[in-house]
Coordinates of C-alpha atoms and ligand atoms in Angstrom, one line a residue:
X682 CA 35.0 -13.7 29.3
X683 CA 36.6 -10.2 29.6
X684 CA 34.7 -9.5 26.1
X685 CA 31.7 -10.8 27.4
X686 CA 31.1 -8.8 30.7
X687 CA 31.8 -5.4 28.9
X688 CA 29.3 -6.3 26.5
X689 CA 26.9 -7.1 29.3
X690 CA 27.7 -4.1 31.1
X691 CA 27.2 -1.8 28.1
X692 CA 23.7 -3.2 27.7
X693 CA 23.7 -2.7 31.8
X694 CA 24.2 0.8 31.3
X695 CA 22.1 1.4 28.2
X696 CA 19.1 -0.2 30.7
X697 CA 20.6 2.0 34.2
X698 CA 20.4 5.2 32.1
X699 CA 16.2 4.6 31.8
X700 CA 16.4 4.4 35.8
X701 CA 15.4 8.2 35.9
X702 CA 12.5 7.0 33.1
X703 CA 9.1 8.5 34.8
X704 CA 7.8 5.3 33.8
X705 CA 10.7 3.7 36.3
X706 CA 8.4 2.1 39.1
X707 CA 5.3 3.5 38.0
X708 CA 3.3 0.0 38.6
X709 CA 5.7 -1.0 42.1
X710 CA 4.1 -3.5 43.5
X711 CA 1.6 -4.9 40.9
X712 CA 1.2 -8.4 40.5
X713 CA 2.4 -9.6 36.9
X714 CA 0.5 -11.9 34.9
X715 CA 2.3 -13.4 31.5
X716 CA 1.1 -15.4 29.0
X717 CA 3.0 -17.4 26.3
X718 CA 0.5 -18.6 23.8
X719 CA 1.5 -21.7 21.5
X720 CA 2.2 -20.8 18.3
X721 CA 0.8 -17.6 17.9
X722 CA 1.6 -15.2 15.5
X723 CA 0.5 -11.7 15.2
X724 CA -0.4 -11.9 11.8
X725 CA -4.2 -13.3 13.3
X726 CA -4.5 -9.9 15.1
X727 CA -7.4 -8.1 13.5
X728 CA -7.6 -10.2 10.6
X729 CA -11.2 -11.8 9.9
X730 CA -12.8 -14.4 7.6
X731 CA -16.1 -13.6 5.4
X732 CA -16.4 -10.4 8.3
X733 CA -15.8 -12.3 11.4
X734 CA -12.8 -11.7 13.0
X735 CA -10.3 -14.6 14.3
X736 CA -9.4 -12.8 17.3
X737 CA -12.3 -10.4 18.7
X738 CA -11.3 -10.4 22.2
X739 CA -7.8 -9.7 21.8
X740 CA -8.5 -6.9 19.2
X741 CA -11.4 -5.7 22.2
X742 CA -8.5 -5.9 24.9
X743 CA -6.0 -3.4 22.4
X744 CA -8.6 -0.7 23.1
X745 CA -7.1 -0.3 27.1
X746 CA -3.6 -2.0 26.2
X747 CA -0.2 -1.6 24.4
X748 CA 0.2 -3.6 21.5
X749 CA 3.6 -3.8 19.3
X750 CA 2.9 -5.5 15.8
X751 CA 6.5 -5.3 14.8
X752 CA 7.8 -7.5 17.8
X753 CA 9.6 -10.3 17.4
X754 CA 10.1 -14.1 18.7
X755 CA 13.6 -15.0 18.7
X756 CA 13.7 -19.2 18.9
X757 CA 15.7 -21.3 17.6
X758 CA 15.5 -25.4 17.7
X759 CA 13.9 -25.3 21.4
X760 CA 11.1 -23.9 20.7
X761 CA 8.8 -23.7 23.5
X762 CA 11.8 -23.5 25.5
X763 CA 13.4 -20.8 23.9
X764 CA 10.7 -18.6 24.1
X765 CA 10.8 -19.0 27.6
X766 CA 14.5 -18.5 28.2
X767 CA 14.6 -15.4 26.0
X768 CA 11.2 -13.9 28.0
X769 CA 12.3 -15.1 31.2
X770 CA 16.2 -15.1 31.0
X771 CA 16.5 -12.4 28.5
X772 CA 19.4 -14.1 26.8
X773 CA 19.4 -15.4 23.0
X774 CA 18.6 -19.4 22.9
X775 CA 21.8 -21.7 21.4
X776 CA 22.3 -22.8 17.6
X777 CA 21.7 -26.3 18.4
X778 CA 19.5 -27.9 21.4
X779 CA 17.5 -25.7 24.1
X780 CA 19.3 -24.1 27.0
X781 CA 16.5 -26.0 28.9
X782 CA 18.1 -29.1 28.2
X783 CA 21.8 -28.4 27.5
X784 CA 22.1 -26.3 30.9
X785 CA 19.5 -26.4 33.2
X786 CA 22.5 -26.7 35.7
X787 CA 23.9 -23.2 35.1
X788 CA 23.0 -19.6 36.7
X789 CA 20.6 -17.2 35.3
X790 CA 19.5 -14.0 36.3
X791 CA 16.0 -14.2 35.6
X792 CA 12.3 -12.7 36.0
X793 CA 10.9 -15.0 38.6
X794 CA 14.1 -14.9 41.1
X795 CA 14.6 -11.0 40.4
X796 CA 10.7 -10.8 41.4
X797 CA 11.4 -12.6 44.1
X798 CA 14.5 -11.4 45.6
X799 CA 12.3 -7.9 45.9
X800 CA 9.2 -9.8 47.9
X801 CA 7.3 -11.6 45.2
X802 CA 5.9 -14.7 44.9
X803 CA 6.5 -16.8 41.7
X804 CA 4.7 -19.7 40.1
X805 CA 4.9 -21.1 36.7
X806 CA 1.6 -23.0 35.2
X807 CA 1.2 -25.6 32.3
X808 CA -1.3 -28.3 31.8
X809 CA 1.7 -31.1 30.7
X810 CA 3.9 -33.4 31.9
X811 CA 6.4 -31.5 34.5
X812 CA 9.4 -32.8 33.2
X813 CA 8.9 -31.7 29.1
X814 CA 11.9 -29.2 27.9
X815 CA 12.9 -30.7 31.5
X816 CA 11.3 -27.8 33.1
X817 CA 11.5 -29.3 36.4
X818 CA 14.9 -28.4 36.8
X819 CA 14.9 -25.6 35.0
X820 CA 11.7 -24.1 36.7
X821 CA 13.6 -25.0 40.0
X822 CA 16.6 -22.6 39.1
X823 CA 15.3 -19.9 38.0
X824 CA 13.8 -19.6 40.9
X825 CA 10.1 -20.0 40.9
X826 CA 8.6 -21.6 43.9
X827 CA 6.0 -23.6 42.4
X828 CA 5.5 -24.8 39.0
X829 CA 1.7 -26.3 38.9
X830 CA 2.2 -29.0 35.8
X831 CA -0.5 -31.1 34.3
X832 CA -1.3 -33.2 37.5
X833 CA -2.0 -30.5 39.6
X834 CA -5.1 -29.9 36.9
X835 CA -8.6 -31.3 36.5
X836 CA -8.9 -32.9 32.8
X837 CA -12.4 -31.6 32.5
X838 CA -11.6 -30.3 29.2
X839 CA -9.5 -32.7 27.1
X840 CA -8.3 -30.9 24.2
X841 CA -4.8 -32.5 21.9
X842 CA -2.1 -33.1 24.4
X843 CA -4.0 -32.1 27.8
X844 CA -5.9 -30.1 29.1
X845 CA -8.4 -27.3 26.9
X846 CA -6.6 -23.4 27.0
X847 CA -10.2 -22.7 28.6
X848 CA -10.3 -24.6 31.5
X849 CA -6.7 -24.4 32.0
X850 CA -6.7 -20.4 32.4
X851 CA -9.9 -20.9 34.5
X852 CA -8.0 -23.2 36.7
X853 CA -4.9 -21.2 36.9
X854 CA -6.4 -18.0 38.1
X855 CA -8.2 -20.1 41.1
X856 CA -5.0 -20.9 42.0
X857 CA -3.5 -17.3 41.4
X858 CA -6.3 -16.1 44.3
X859 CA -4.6 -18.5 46.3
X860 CA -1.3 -16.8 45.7
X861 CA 0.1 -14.1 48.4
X862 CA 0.6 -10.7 46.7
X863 CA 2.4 -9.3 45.0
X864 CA 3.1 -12.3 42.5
X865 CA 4.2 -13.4 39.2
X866 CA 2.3 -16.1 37.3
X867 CA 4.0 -17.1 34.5
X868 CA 1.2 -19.2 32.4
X869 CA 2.1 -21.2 28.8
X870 CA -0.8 -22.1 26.8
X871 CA -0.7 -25.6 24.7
X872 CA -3.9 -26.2 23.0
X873 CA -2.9 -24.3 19.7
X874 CA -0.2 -26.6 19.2
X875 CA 0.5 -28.4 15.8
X876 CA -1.2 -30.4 14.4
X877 CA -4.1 -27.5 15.2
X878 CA -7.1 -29.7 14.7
X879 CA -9.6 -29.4 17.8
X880 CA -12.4 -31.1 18.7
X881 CA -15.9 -30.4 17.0
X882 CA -17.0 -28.6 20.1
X883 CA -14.5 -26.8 20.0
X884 CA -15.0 -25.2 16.5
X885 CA -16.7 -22.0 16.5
X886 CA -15.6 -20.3 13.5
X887 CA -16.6 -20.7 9.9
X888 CA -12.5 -20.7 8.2
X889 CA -14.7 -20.7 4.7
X890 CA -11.6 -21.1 1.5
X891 CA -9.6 -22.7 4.5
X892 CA -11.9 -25.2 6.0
X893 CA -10.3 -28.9 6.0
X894 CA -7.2 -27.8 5.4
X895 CA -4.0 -27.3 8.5
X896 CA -4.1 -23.4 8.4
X897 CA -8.2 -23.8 8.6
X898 CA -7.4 -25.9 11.7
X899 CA -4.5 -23.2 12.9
X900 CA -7.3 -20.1 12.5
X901 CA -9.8 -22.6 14.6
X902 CA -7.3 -23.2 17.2
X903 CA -6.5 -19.5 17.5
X904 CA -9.9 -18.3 17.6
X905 CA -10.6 -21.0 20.6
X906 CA -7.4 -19.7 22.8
X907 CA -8.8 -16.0 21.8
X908 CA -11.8 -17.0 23.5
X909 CA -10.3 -18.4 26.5
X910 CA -8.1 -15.7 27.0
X911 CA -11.7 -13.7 27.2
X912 CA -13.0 -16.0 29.5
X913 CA -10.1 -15.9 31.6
X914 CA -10.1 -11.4 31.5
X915 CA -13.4 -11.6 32.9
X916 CA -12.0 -14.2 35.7
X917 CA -9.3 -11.7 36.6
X918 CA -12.0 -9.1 36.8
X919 CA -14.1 -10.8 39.1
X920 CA -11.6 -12.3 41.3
X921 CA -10.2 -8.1 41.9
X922 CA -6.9 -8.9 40.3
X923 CA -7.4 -7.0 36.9
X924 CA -6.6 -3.5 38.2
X925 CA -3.6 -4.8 40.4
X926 CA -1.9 -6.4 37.9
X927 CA 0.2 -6.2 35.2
X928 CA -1.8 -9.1 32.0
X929 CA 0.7 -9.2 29.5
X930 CA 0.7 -12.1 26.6
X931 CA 3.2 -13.0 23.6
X932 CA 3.6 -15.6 21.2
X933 CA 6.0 -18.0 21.6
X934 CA 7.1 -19.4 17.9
X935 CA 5.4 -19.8 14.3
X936 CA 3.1 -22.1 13.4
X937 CA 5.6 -24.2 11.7
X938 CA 2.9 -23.9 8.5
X939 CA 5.4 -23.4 5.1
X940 CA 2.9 -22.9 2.6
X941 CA 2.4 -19.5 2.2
X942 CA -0.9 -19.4 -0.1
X943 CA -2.9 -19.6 2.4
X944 CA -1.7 -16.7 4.1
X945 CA -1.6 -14.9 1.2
X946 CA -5.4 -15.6 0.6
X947 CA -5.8 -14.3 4.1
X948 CA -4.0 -11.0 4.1
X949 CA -5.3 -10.5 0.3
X950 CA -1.8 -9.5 -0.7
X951 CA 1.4 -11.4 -2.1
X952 CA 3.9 -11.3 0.3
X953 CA 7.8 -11.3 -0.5
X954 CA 10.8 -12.0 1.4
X955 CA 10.7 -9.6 3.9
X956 CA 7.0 -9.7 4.1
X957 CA 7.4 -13.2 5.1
X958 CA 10.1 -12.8 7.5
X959 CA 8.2 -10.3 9.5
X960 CA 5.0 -12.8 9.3
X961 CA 7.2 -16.0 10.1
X962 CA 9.2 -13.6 13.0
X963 CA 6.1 -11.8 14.1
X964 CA 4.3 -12.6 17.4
X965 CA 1.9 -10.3 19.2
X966 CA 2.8 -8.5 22.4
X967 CA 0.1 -7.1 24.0
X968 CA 0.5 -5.6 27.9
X969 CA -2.5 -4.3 29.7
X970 CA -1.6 -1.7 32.3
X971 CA -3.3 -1.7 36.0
X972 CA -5.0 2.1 35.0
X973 CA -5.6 1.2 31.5
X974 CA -2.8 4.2 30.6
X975 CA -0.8 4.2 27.6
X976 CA -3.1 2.4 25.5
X977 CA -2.2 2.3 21.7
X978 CA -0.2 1.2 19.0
X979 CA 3.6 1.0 19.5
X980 CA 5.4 0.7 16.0
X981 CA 8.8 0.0 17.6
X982 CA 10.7 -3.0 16.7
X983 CA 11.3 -5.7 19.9
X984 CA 11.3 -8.8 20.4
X985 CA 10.9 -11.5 23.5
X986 CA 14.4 -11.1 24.7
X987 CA 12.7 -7.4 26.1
X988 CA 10.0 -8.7 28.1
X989 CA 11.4 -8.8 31.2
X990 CA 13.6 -5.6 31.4
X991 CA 10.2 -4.0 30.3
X992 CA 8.3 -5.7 33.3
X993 CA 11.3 -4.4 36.1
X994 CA 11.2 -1.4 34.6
X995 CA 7.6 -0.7 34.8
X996 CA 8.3 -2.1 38.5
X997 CA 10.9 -0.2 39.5
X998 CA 13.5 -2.9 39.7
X999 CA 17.0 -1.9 38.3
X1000 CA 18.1 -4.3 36.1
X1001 CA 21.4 -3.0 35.0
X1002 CA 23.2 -5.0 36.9
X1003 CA 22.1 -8.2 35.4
X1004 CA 23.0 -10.2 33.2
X1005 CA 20.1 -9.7 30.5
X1006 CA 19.9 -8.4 26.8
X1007 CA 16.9 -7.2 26.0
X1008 CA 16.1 -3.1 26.8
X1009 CA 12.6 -1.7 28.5
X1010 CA 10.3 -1.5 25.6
X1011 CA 7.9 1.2 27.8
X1012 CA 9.4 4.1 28.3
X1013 CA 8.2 7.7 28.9
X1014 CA 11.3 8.5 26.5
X1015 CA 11.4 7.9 22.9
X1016 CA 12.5 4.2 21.9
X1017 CA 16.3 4.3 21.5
X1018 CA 17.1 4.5 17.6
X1019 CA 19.9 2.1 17.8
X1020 CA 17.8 -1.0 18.9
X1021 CA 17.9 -3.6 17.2
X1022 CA 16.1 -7.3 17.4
X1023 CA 18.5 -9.9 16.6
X1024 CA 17.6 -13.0 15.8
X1025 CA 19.7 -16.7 16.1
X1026 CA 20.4 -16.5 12.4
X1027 CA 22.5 -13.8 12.7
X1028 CA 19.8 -11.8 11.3
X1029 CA 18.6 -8.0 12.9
X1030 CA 16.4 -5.7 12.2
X1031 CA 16.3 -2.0 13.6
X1032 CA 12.6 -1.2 11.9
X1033 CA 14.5 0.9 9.2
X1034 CA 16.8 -2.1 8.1
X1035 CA 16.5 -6.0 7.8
X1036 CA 19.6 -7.7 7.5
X1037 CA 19.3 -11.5 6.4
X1038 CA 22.4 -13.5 6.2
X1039 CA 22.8 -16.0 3.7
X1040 CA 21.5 -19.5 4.0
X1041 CA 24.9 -20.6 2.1
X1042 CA 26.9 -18.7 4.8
X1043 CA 28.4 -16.6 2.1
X1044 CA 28.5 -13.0 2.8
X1045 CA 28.1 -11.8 -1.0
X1046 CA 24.8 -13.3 -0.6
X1047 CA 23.4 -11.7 2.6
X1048 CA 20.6 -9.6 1.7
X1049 CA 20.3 -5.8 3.6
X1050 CA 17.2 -4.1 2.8
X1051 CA 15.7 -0.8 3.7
X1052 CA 12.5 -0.8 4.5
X1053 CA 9.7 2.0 5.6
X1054 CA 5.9 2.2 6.2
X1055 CA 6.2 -1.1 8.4
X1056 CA 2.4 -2.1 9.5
X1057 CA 0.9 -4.6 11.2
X1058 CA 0.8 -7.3 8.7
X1059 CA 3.9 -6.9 6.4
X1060 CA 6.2 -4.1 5.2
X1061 CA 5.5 -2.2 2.8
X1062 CA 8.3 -1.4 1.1
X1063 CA 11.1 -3.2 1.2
X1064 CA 13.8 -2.4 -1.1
X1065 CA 17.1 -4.5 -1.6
X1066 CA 20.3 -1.9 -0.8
X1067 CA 24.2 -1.4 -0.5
X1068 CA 25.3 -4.5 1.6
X1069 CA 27.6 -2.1 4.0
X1070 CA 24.5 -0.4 5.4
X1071 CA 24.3 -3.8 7.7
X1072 CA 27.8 -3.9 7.8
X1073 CA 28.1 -3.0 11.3
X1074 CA 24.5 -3.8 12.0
X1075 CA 25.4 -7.3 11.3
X1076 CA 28.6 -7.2 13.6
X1077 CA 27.2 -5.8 16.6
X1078 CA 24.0 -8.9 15.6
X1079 CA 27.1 -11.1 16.0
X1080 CA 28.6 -9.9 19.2
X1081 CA 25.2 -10.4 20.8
X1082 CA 25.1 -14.0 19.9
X1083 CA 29.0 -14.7 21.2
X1084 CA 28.1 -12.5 24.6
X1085 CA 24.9 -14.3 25.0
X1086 CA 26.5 -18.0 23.7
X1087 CA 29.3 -17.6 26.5
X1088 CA 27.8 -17.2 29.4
X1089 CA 25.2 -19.8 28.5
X1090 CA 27.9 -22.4 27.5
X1091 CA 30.8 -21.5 30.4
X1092 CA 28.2 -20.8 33.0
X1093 CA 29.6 -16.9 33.4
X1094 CA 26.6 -15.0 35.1
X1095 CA 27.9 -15.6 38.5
X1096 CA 31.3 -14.0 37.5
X1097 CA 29.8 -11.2 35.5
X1098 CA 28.3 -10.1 38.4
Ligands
LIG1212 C1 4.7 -28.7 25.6 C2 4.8 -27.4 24.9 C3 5.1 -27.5 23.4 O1 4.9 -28.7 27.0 O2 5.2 -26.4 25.5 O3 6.3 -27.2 23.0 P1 6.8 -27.0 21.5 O4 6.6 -28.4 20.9 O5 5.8 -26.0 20.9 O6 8.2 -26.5 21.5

């Protein structure tokens, strides 16, 4: 325990010294409006097929937004869940079971009660059956006030499990007008969800070598939520929320999709270990400011465990008393060189270094490589190098884990307080 809250307060401090940030409270007040999208990963981002691209509204929306290609999803076997905690709770998900399950009894400092404790409203939205990764409960404690599940919906657009991405972001932002300002709407998509395969309808893209086949289906399903999420842009626009709110989006895990010649074929490039890593690991983060500032590229490595000390730092809402992980990814000062993105494995990377851990467990057989000239869709050199240059890397990786594991498990966020 004693271990635990000085790690928690270091991170505390590391996040209190980017109070005097200009970017501290630069958007006070705005609403926020975050979207996890099923299975998406960033390796779709301004890719195309035969000319067309798979994603043209999202690659039209990085023109007035932030976009980090080398951020990272951090799940392990929850999933969906863990996606969630990590964006929401910034803390690391468990080696075995979701935290939504294991310990939906237990304290959390979170996004939605943080937002709340400083006047906001909070409400959580998903087309599905309430009580799935027993969000219910877990909904209830960290401290959002409504959670609008699949019966609060009109199935006028069935589409695999429930409801179509379409109408379901249509739906959701005629209940966000309904919503007292400032809020937080916390919105996860479903209809990209494995298997993949929509509905003829709803097939608008020509996947060509890929047709037929499950990562044809996946480019279908992503191009379909692409176009929702530009159907529901211009419903933010016309309902006046756009420039008073914070749109943010990330993915939430892989595709689950282990062949990797088709996404080879894609990229037009082989892709080795670390290529795949970054491609399995990768998921888009793209935040649209209320002024359209900052737009660009941000090469820095994150991942989702940052989303919300970004958001209450953009907000203004010190966050270095909680009990949280993750570090602000926009700042007005340089990203901090010693960030790293650890991942459940025990793996981390610092955009200079990728440390991967053996599958054996054996430490001769962990892999550190150096890599440089990261892009969007793979590294481009990665080079194998002395072990000890992950040495402490790998250490600190680990301490993360046990901080984040305790207070999880022994329910220690009250105490750390
Ligand atoms: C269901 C959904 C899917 O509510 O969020 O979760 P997943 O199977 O992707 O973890």
């Amino acid at each position: 325990e004693t271990e635990a809250k000085q790690w928690f307060q270091t991170r505390g401090e590391v996040r209190g010294q980017l109070e005097s940030d200009a970017l501290f409270g630069k958007y006070k007040g705005k609403n926020v409006i975050m979207i996890q999208l099923e299975a998406f990963q960033n390796f779709v981002i301004n890719s195309s097929i035969g000319g067309v691209p798979i994603t043209p509204n999202m690659n039209k929306l990085l023109e007035s937004s932030l976009y980090f290609p080398n951020f990272y999803h951090q799940t392990a076997q929850g999933r969906t869940s863990d996606a969630d905690l990590a964006a929401n709770v910034s803390l690391q998900p468990l080696p075995t079971g979701s935290v939504f399950i294991r310990y939906a009894q237990h304290q959390y400092d979170s996004m939605p009660q943080t937002l709340r404790d400083n006047g906001y409203t909070a409400a959580a939205f998903h087309a599905y059956d309430g009580g799935f990764w027993n969000r219910n409960m877990m909904y209830d404690q960290l401290g959002y006030e409504k959670f609008y599940s699949k019966k609060d919906f009109t199935m006028n657009e069935p589409i695999g499990w429930s409801l179509g991405d379409k109408s379901f972001f249509q739906q959701s932002v005629q209940k966000m007008t309904q919503e007292k300002e400032p809020f937080y709407s916390f919105m996860i998509s479903l209809s990209s969800h494995h298997p993949y395969k929509l509905p003829q309808s709803a097939q608008t893209l020509d996947t060509k070598q890929f047709k037929g086949t499950m990562f044809g289906d996946y480019l279908e399903a992503v191009h379909y939520v692409d176009a929702s999420l530009g159907t529901m842009i211009d419903a933010l626009k016309q309902a006046g929320l756009w420039d008073k709110s914070i749109f943010l989006f990330y993915g939430d895990h892989d595709n689950s999709i282990s062949d990797w010649k088709p996404f080879e074929s894609l990229l037009g490039q082989s892709l080795d270990e670390t290529e795949r890593f970054r491609i399995l690991k990768g998921v888009p983060l793209i935040v649209h400011l209320p002024d359209d500032a900052r737009a660009g590229t941000y090469e820095q490595p994150g991942g989702q465990l940052d989303i919300t000390p970004t958001i209450l730092h953009l907000l203004g809402i010190a966050s270095s008393d909680k009990v949280m992980i993750g570090t602000p990814l926009i700042t007005a000062a340089p990203p901090r060189a010693d960030k790293k993105v650890v991942f459940r494995s025990g793996a981390y990377t610092d955009g200079s270094v990728l440390y991967l851990p053996a599958e054996d467990g054996l430490p001769e057989h962990s892999k550190c490589y150096s890599i440089t000239g990261t892009g969007a869709t793979g590294t481009k050199h990665a080079q194998l190098t002395d072990q000890s240059v992950c040495h402490t890397g790998a250490q600190e990786a680990r301490k993360e884990l046990e901080a984040s594991d305790l207070v999880v498990e022994y329910n220690l966020v009250l105490q750390l307080h």
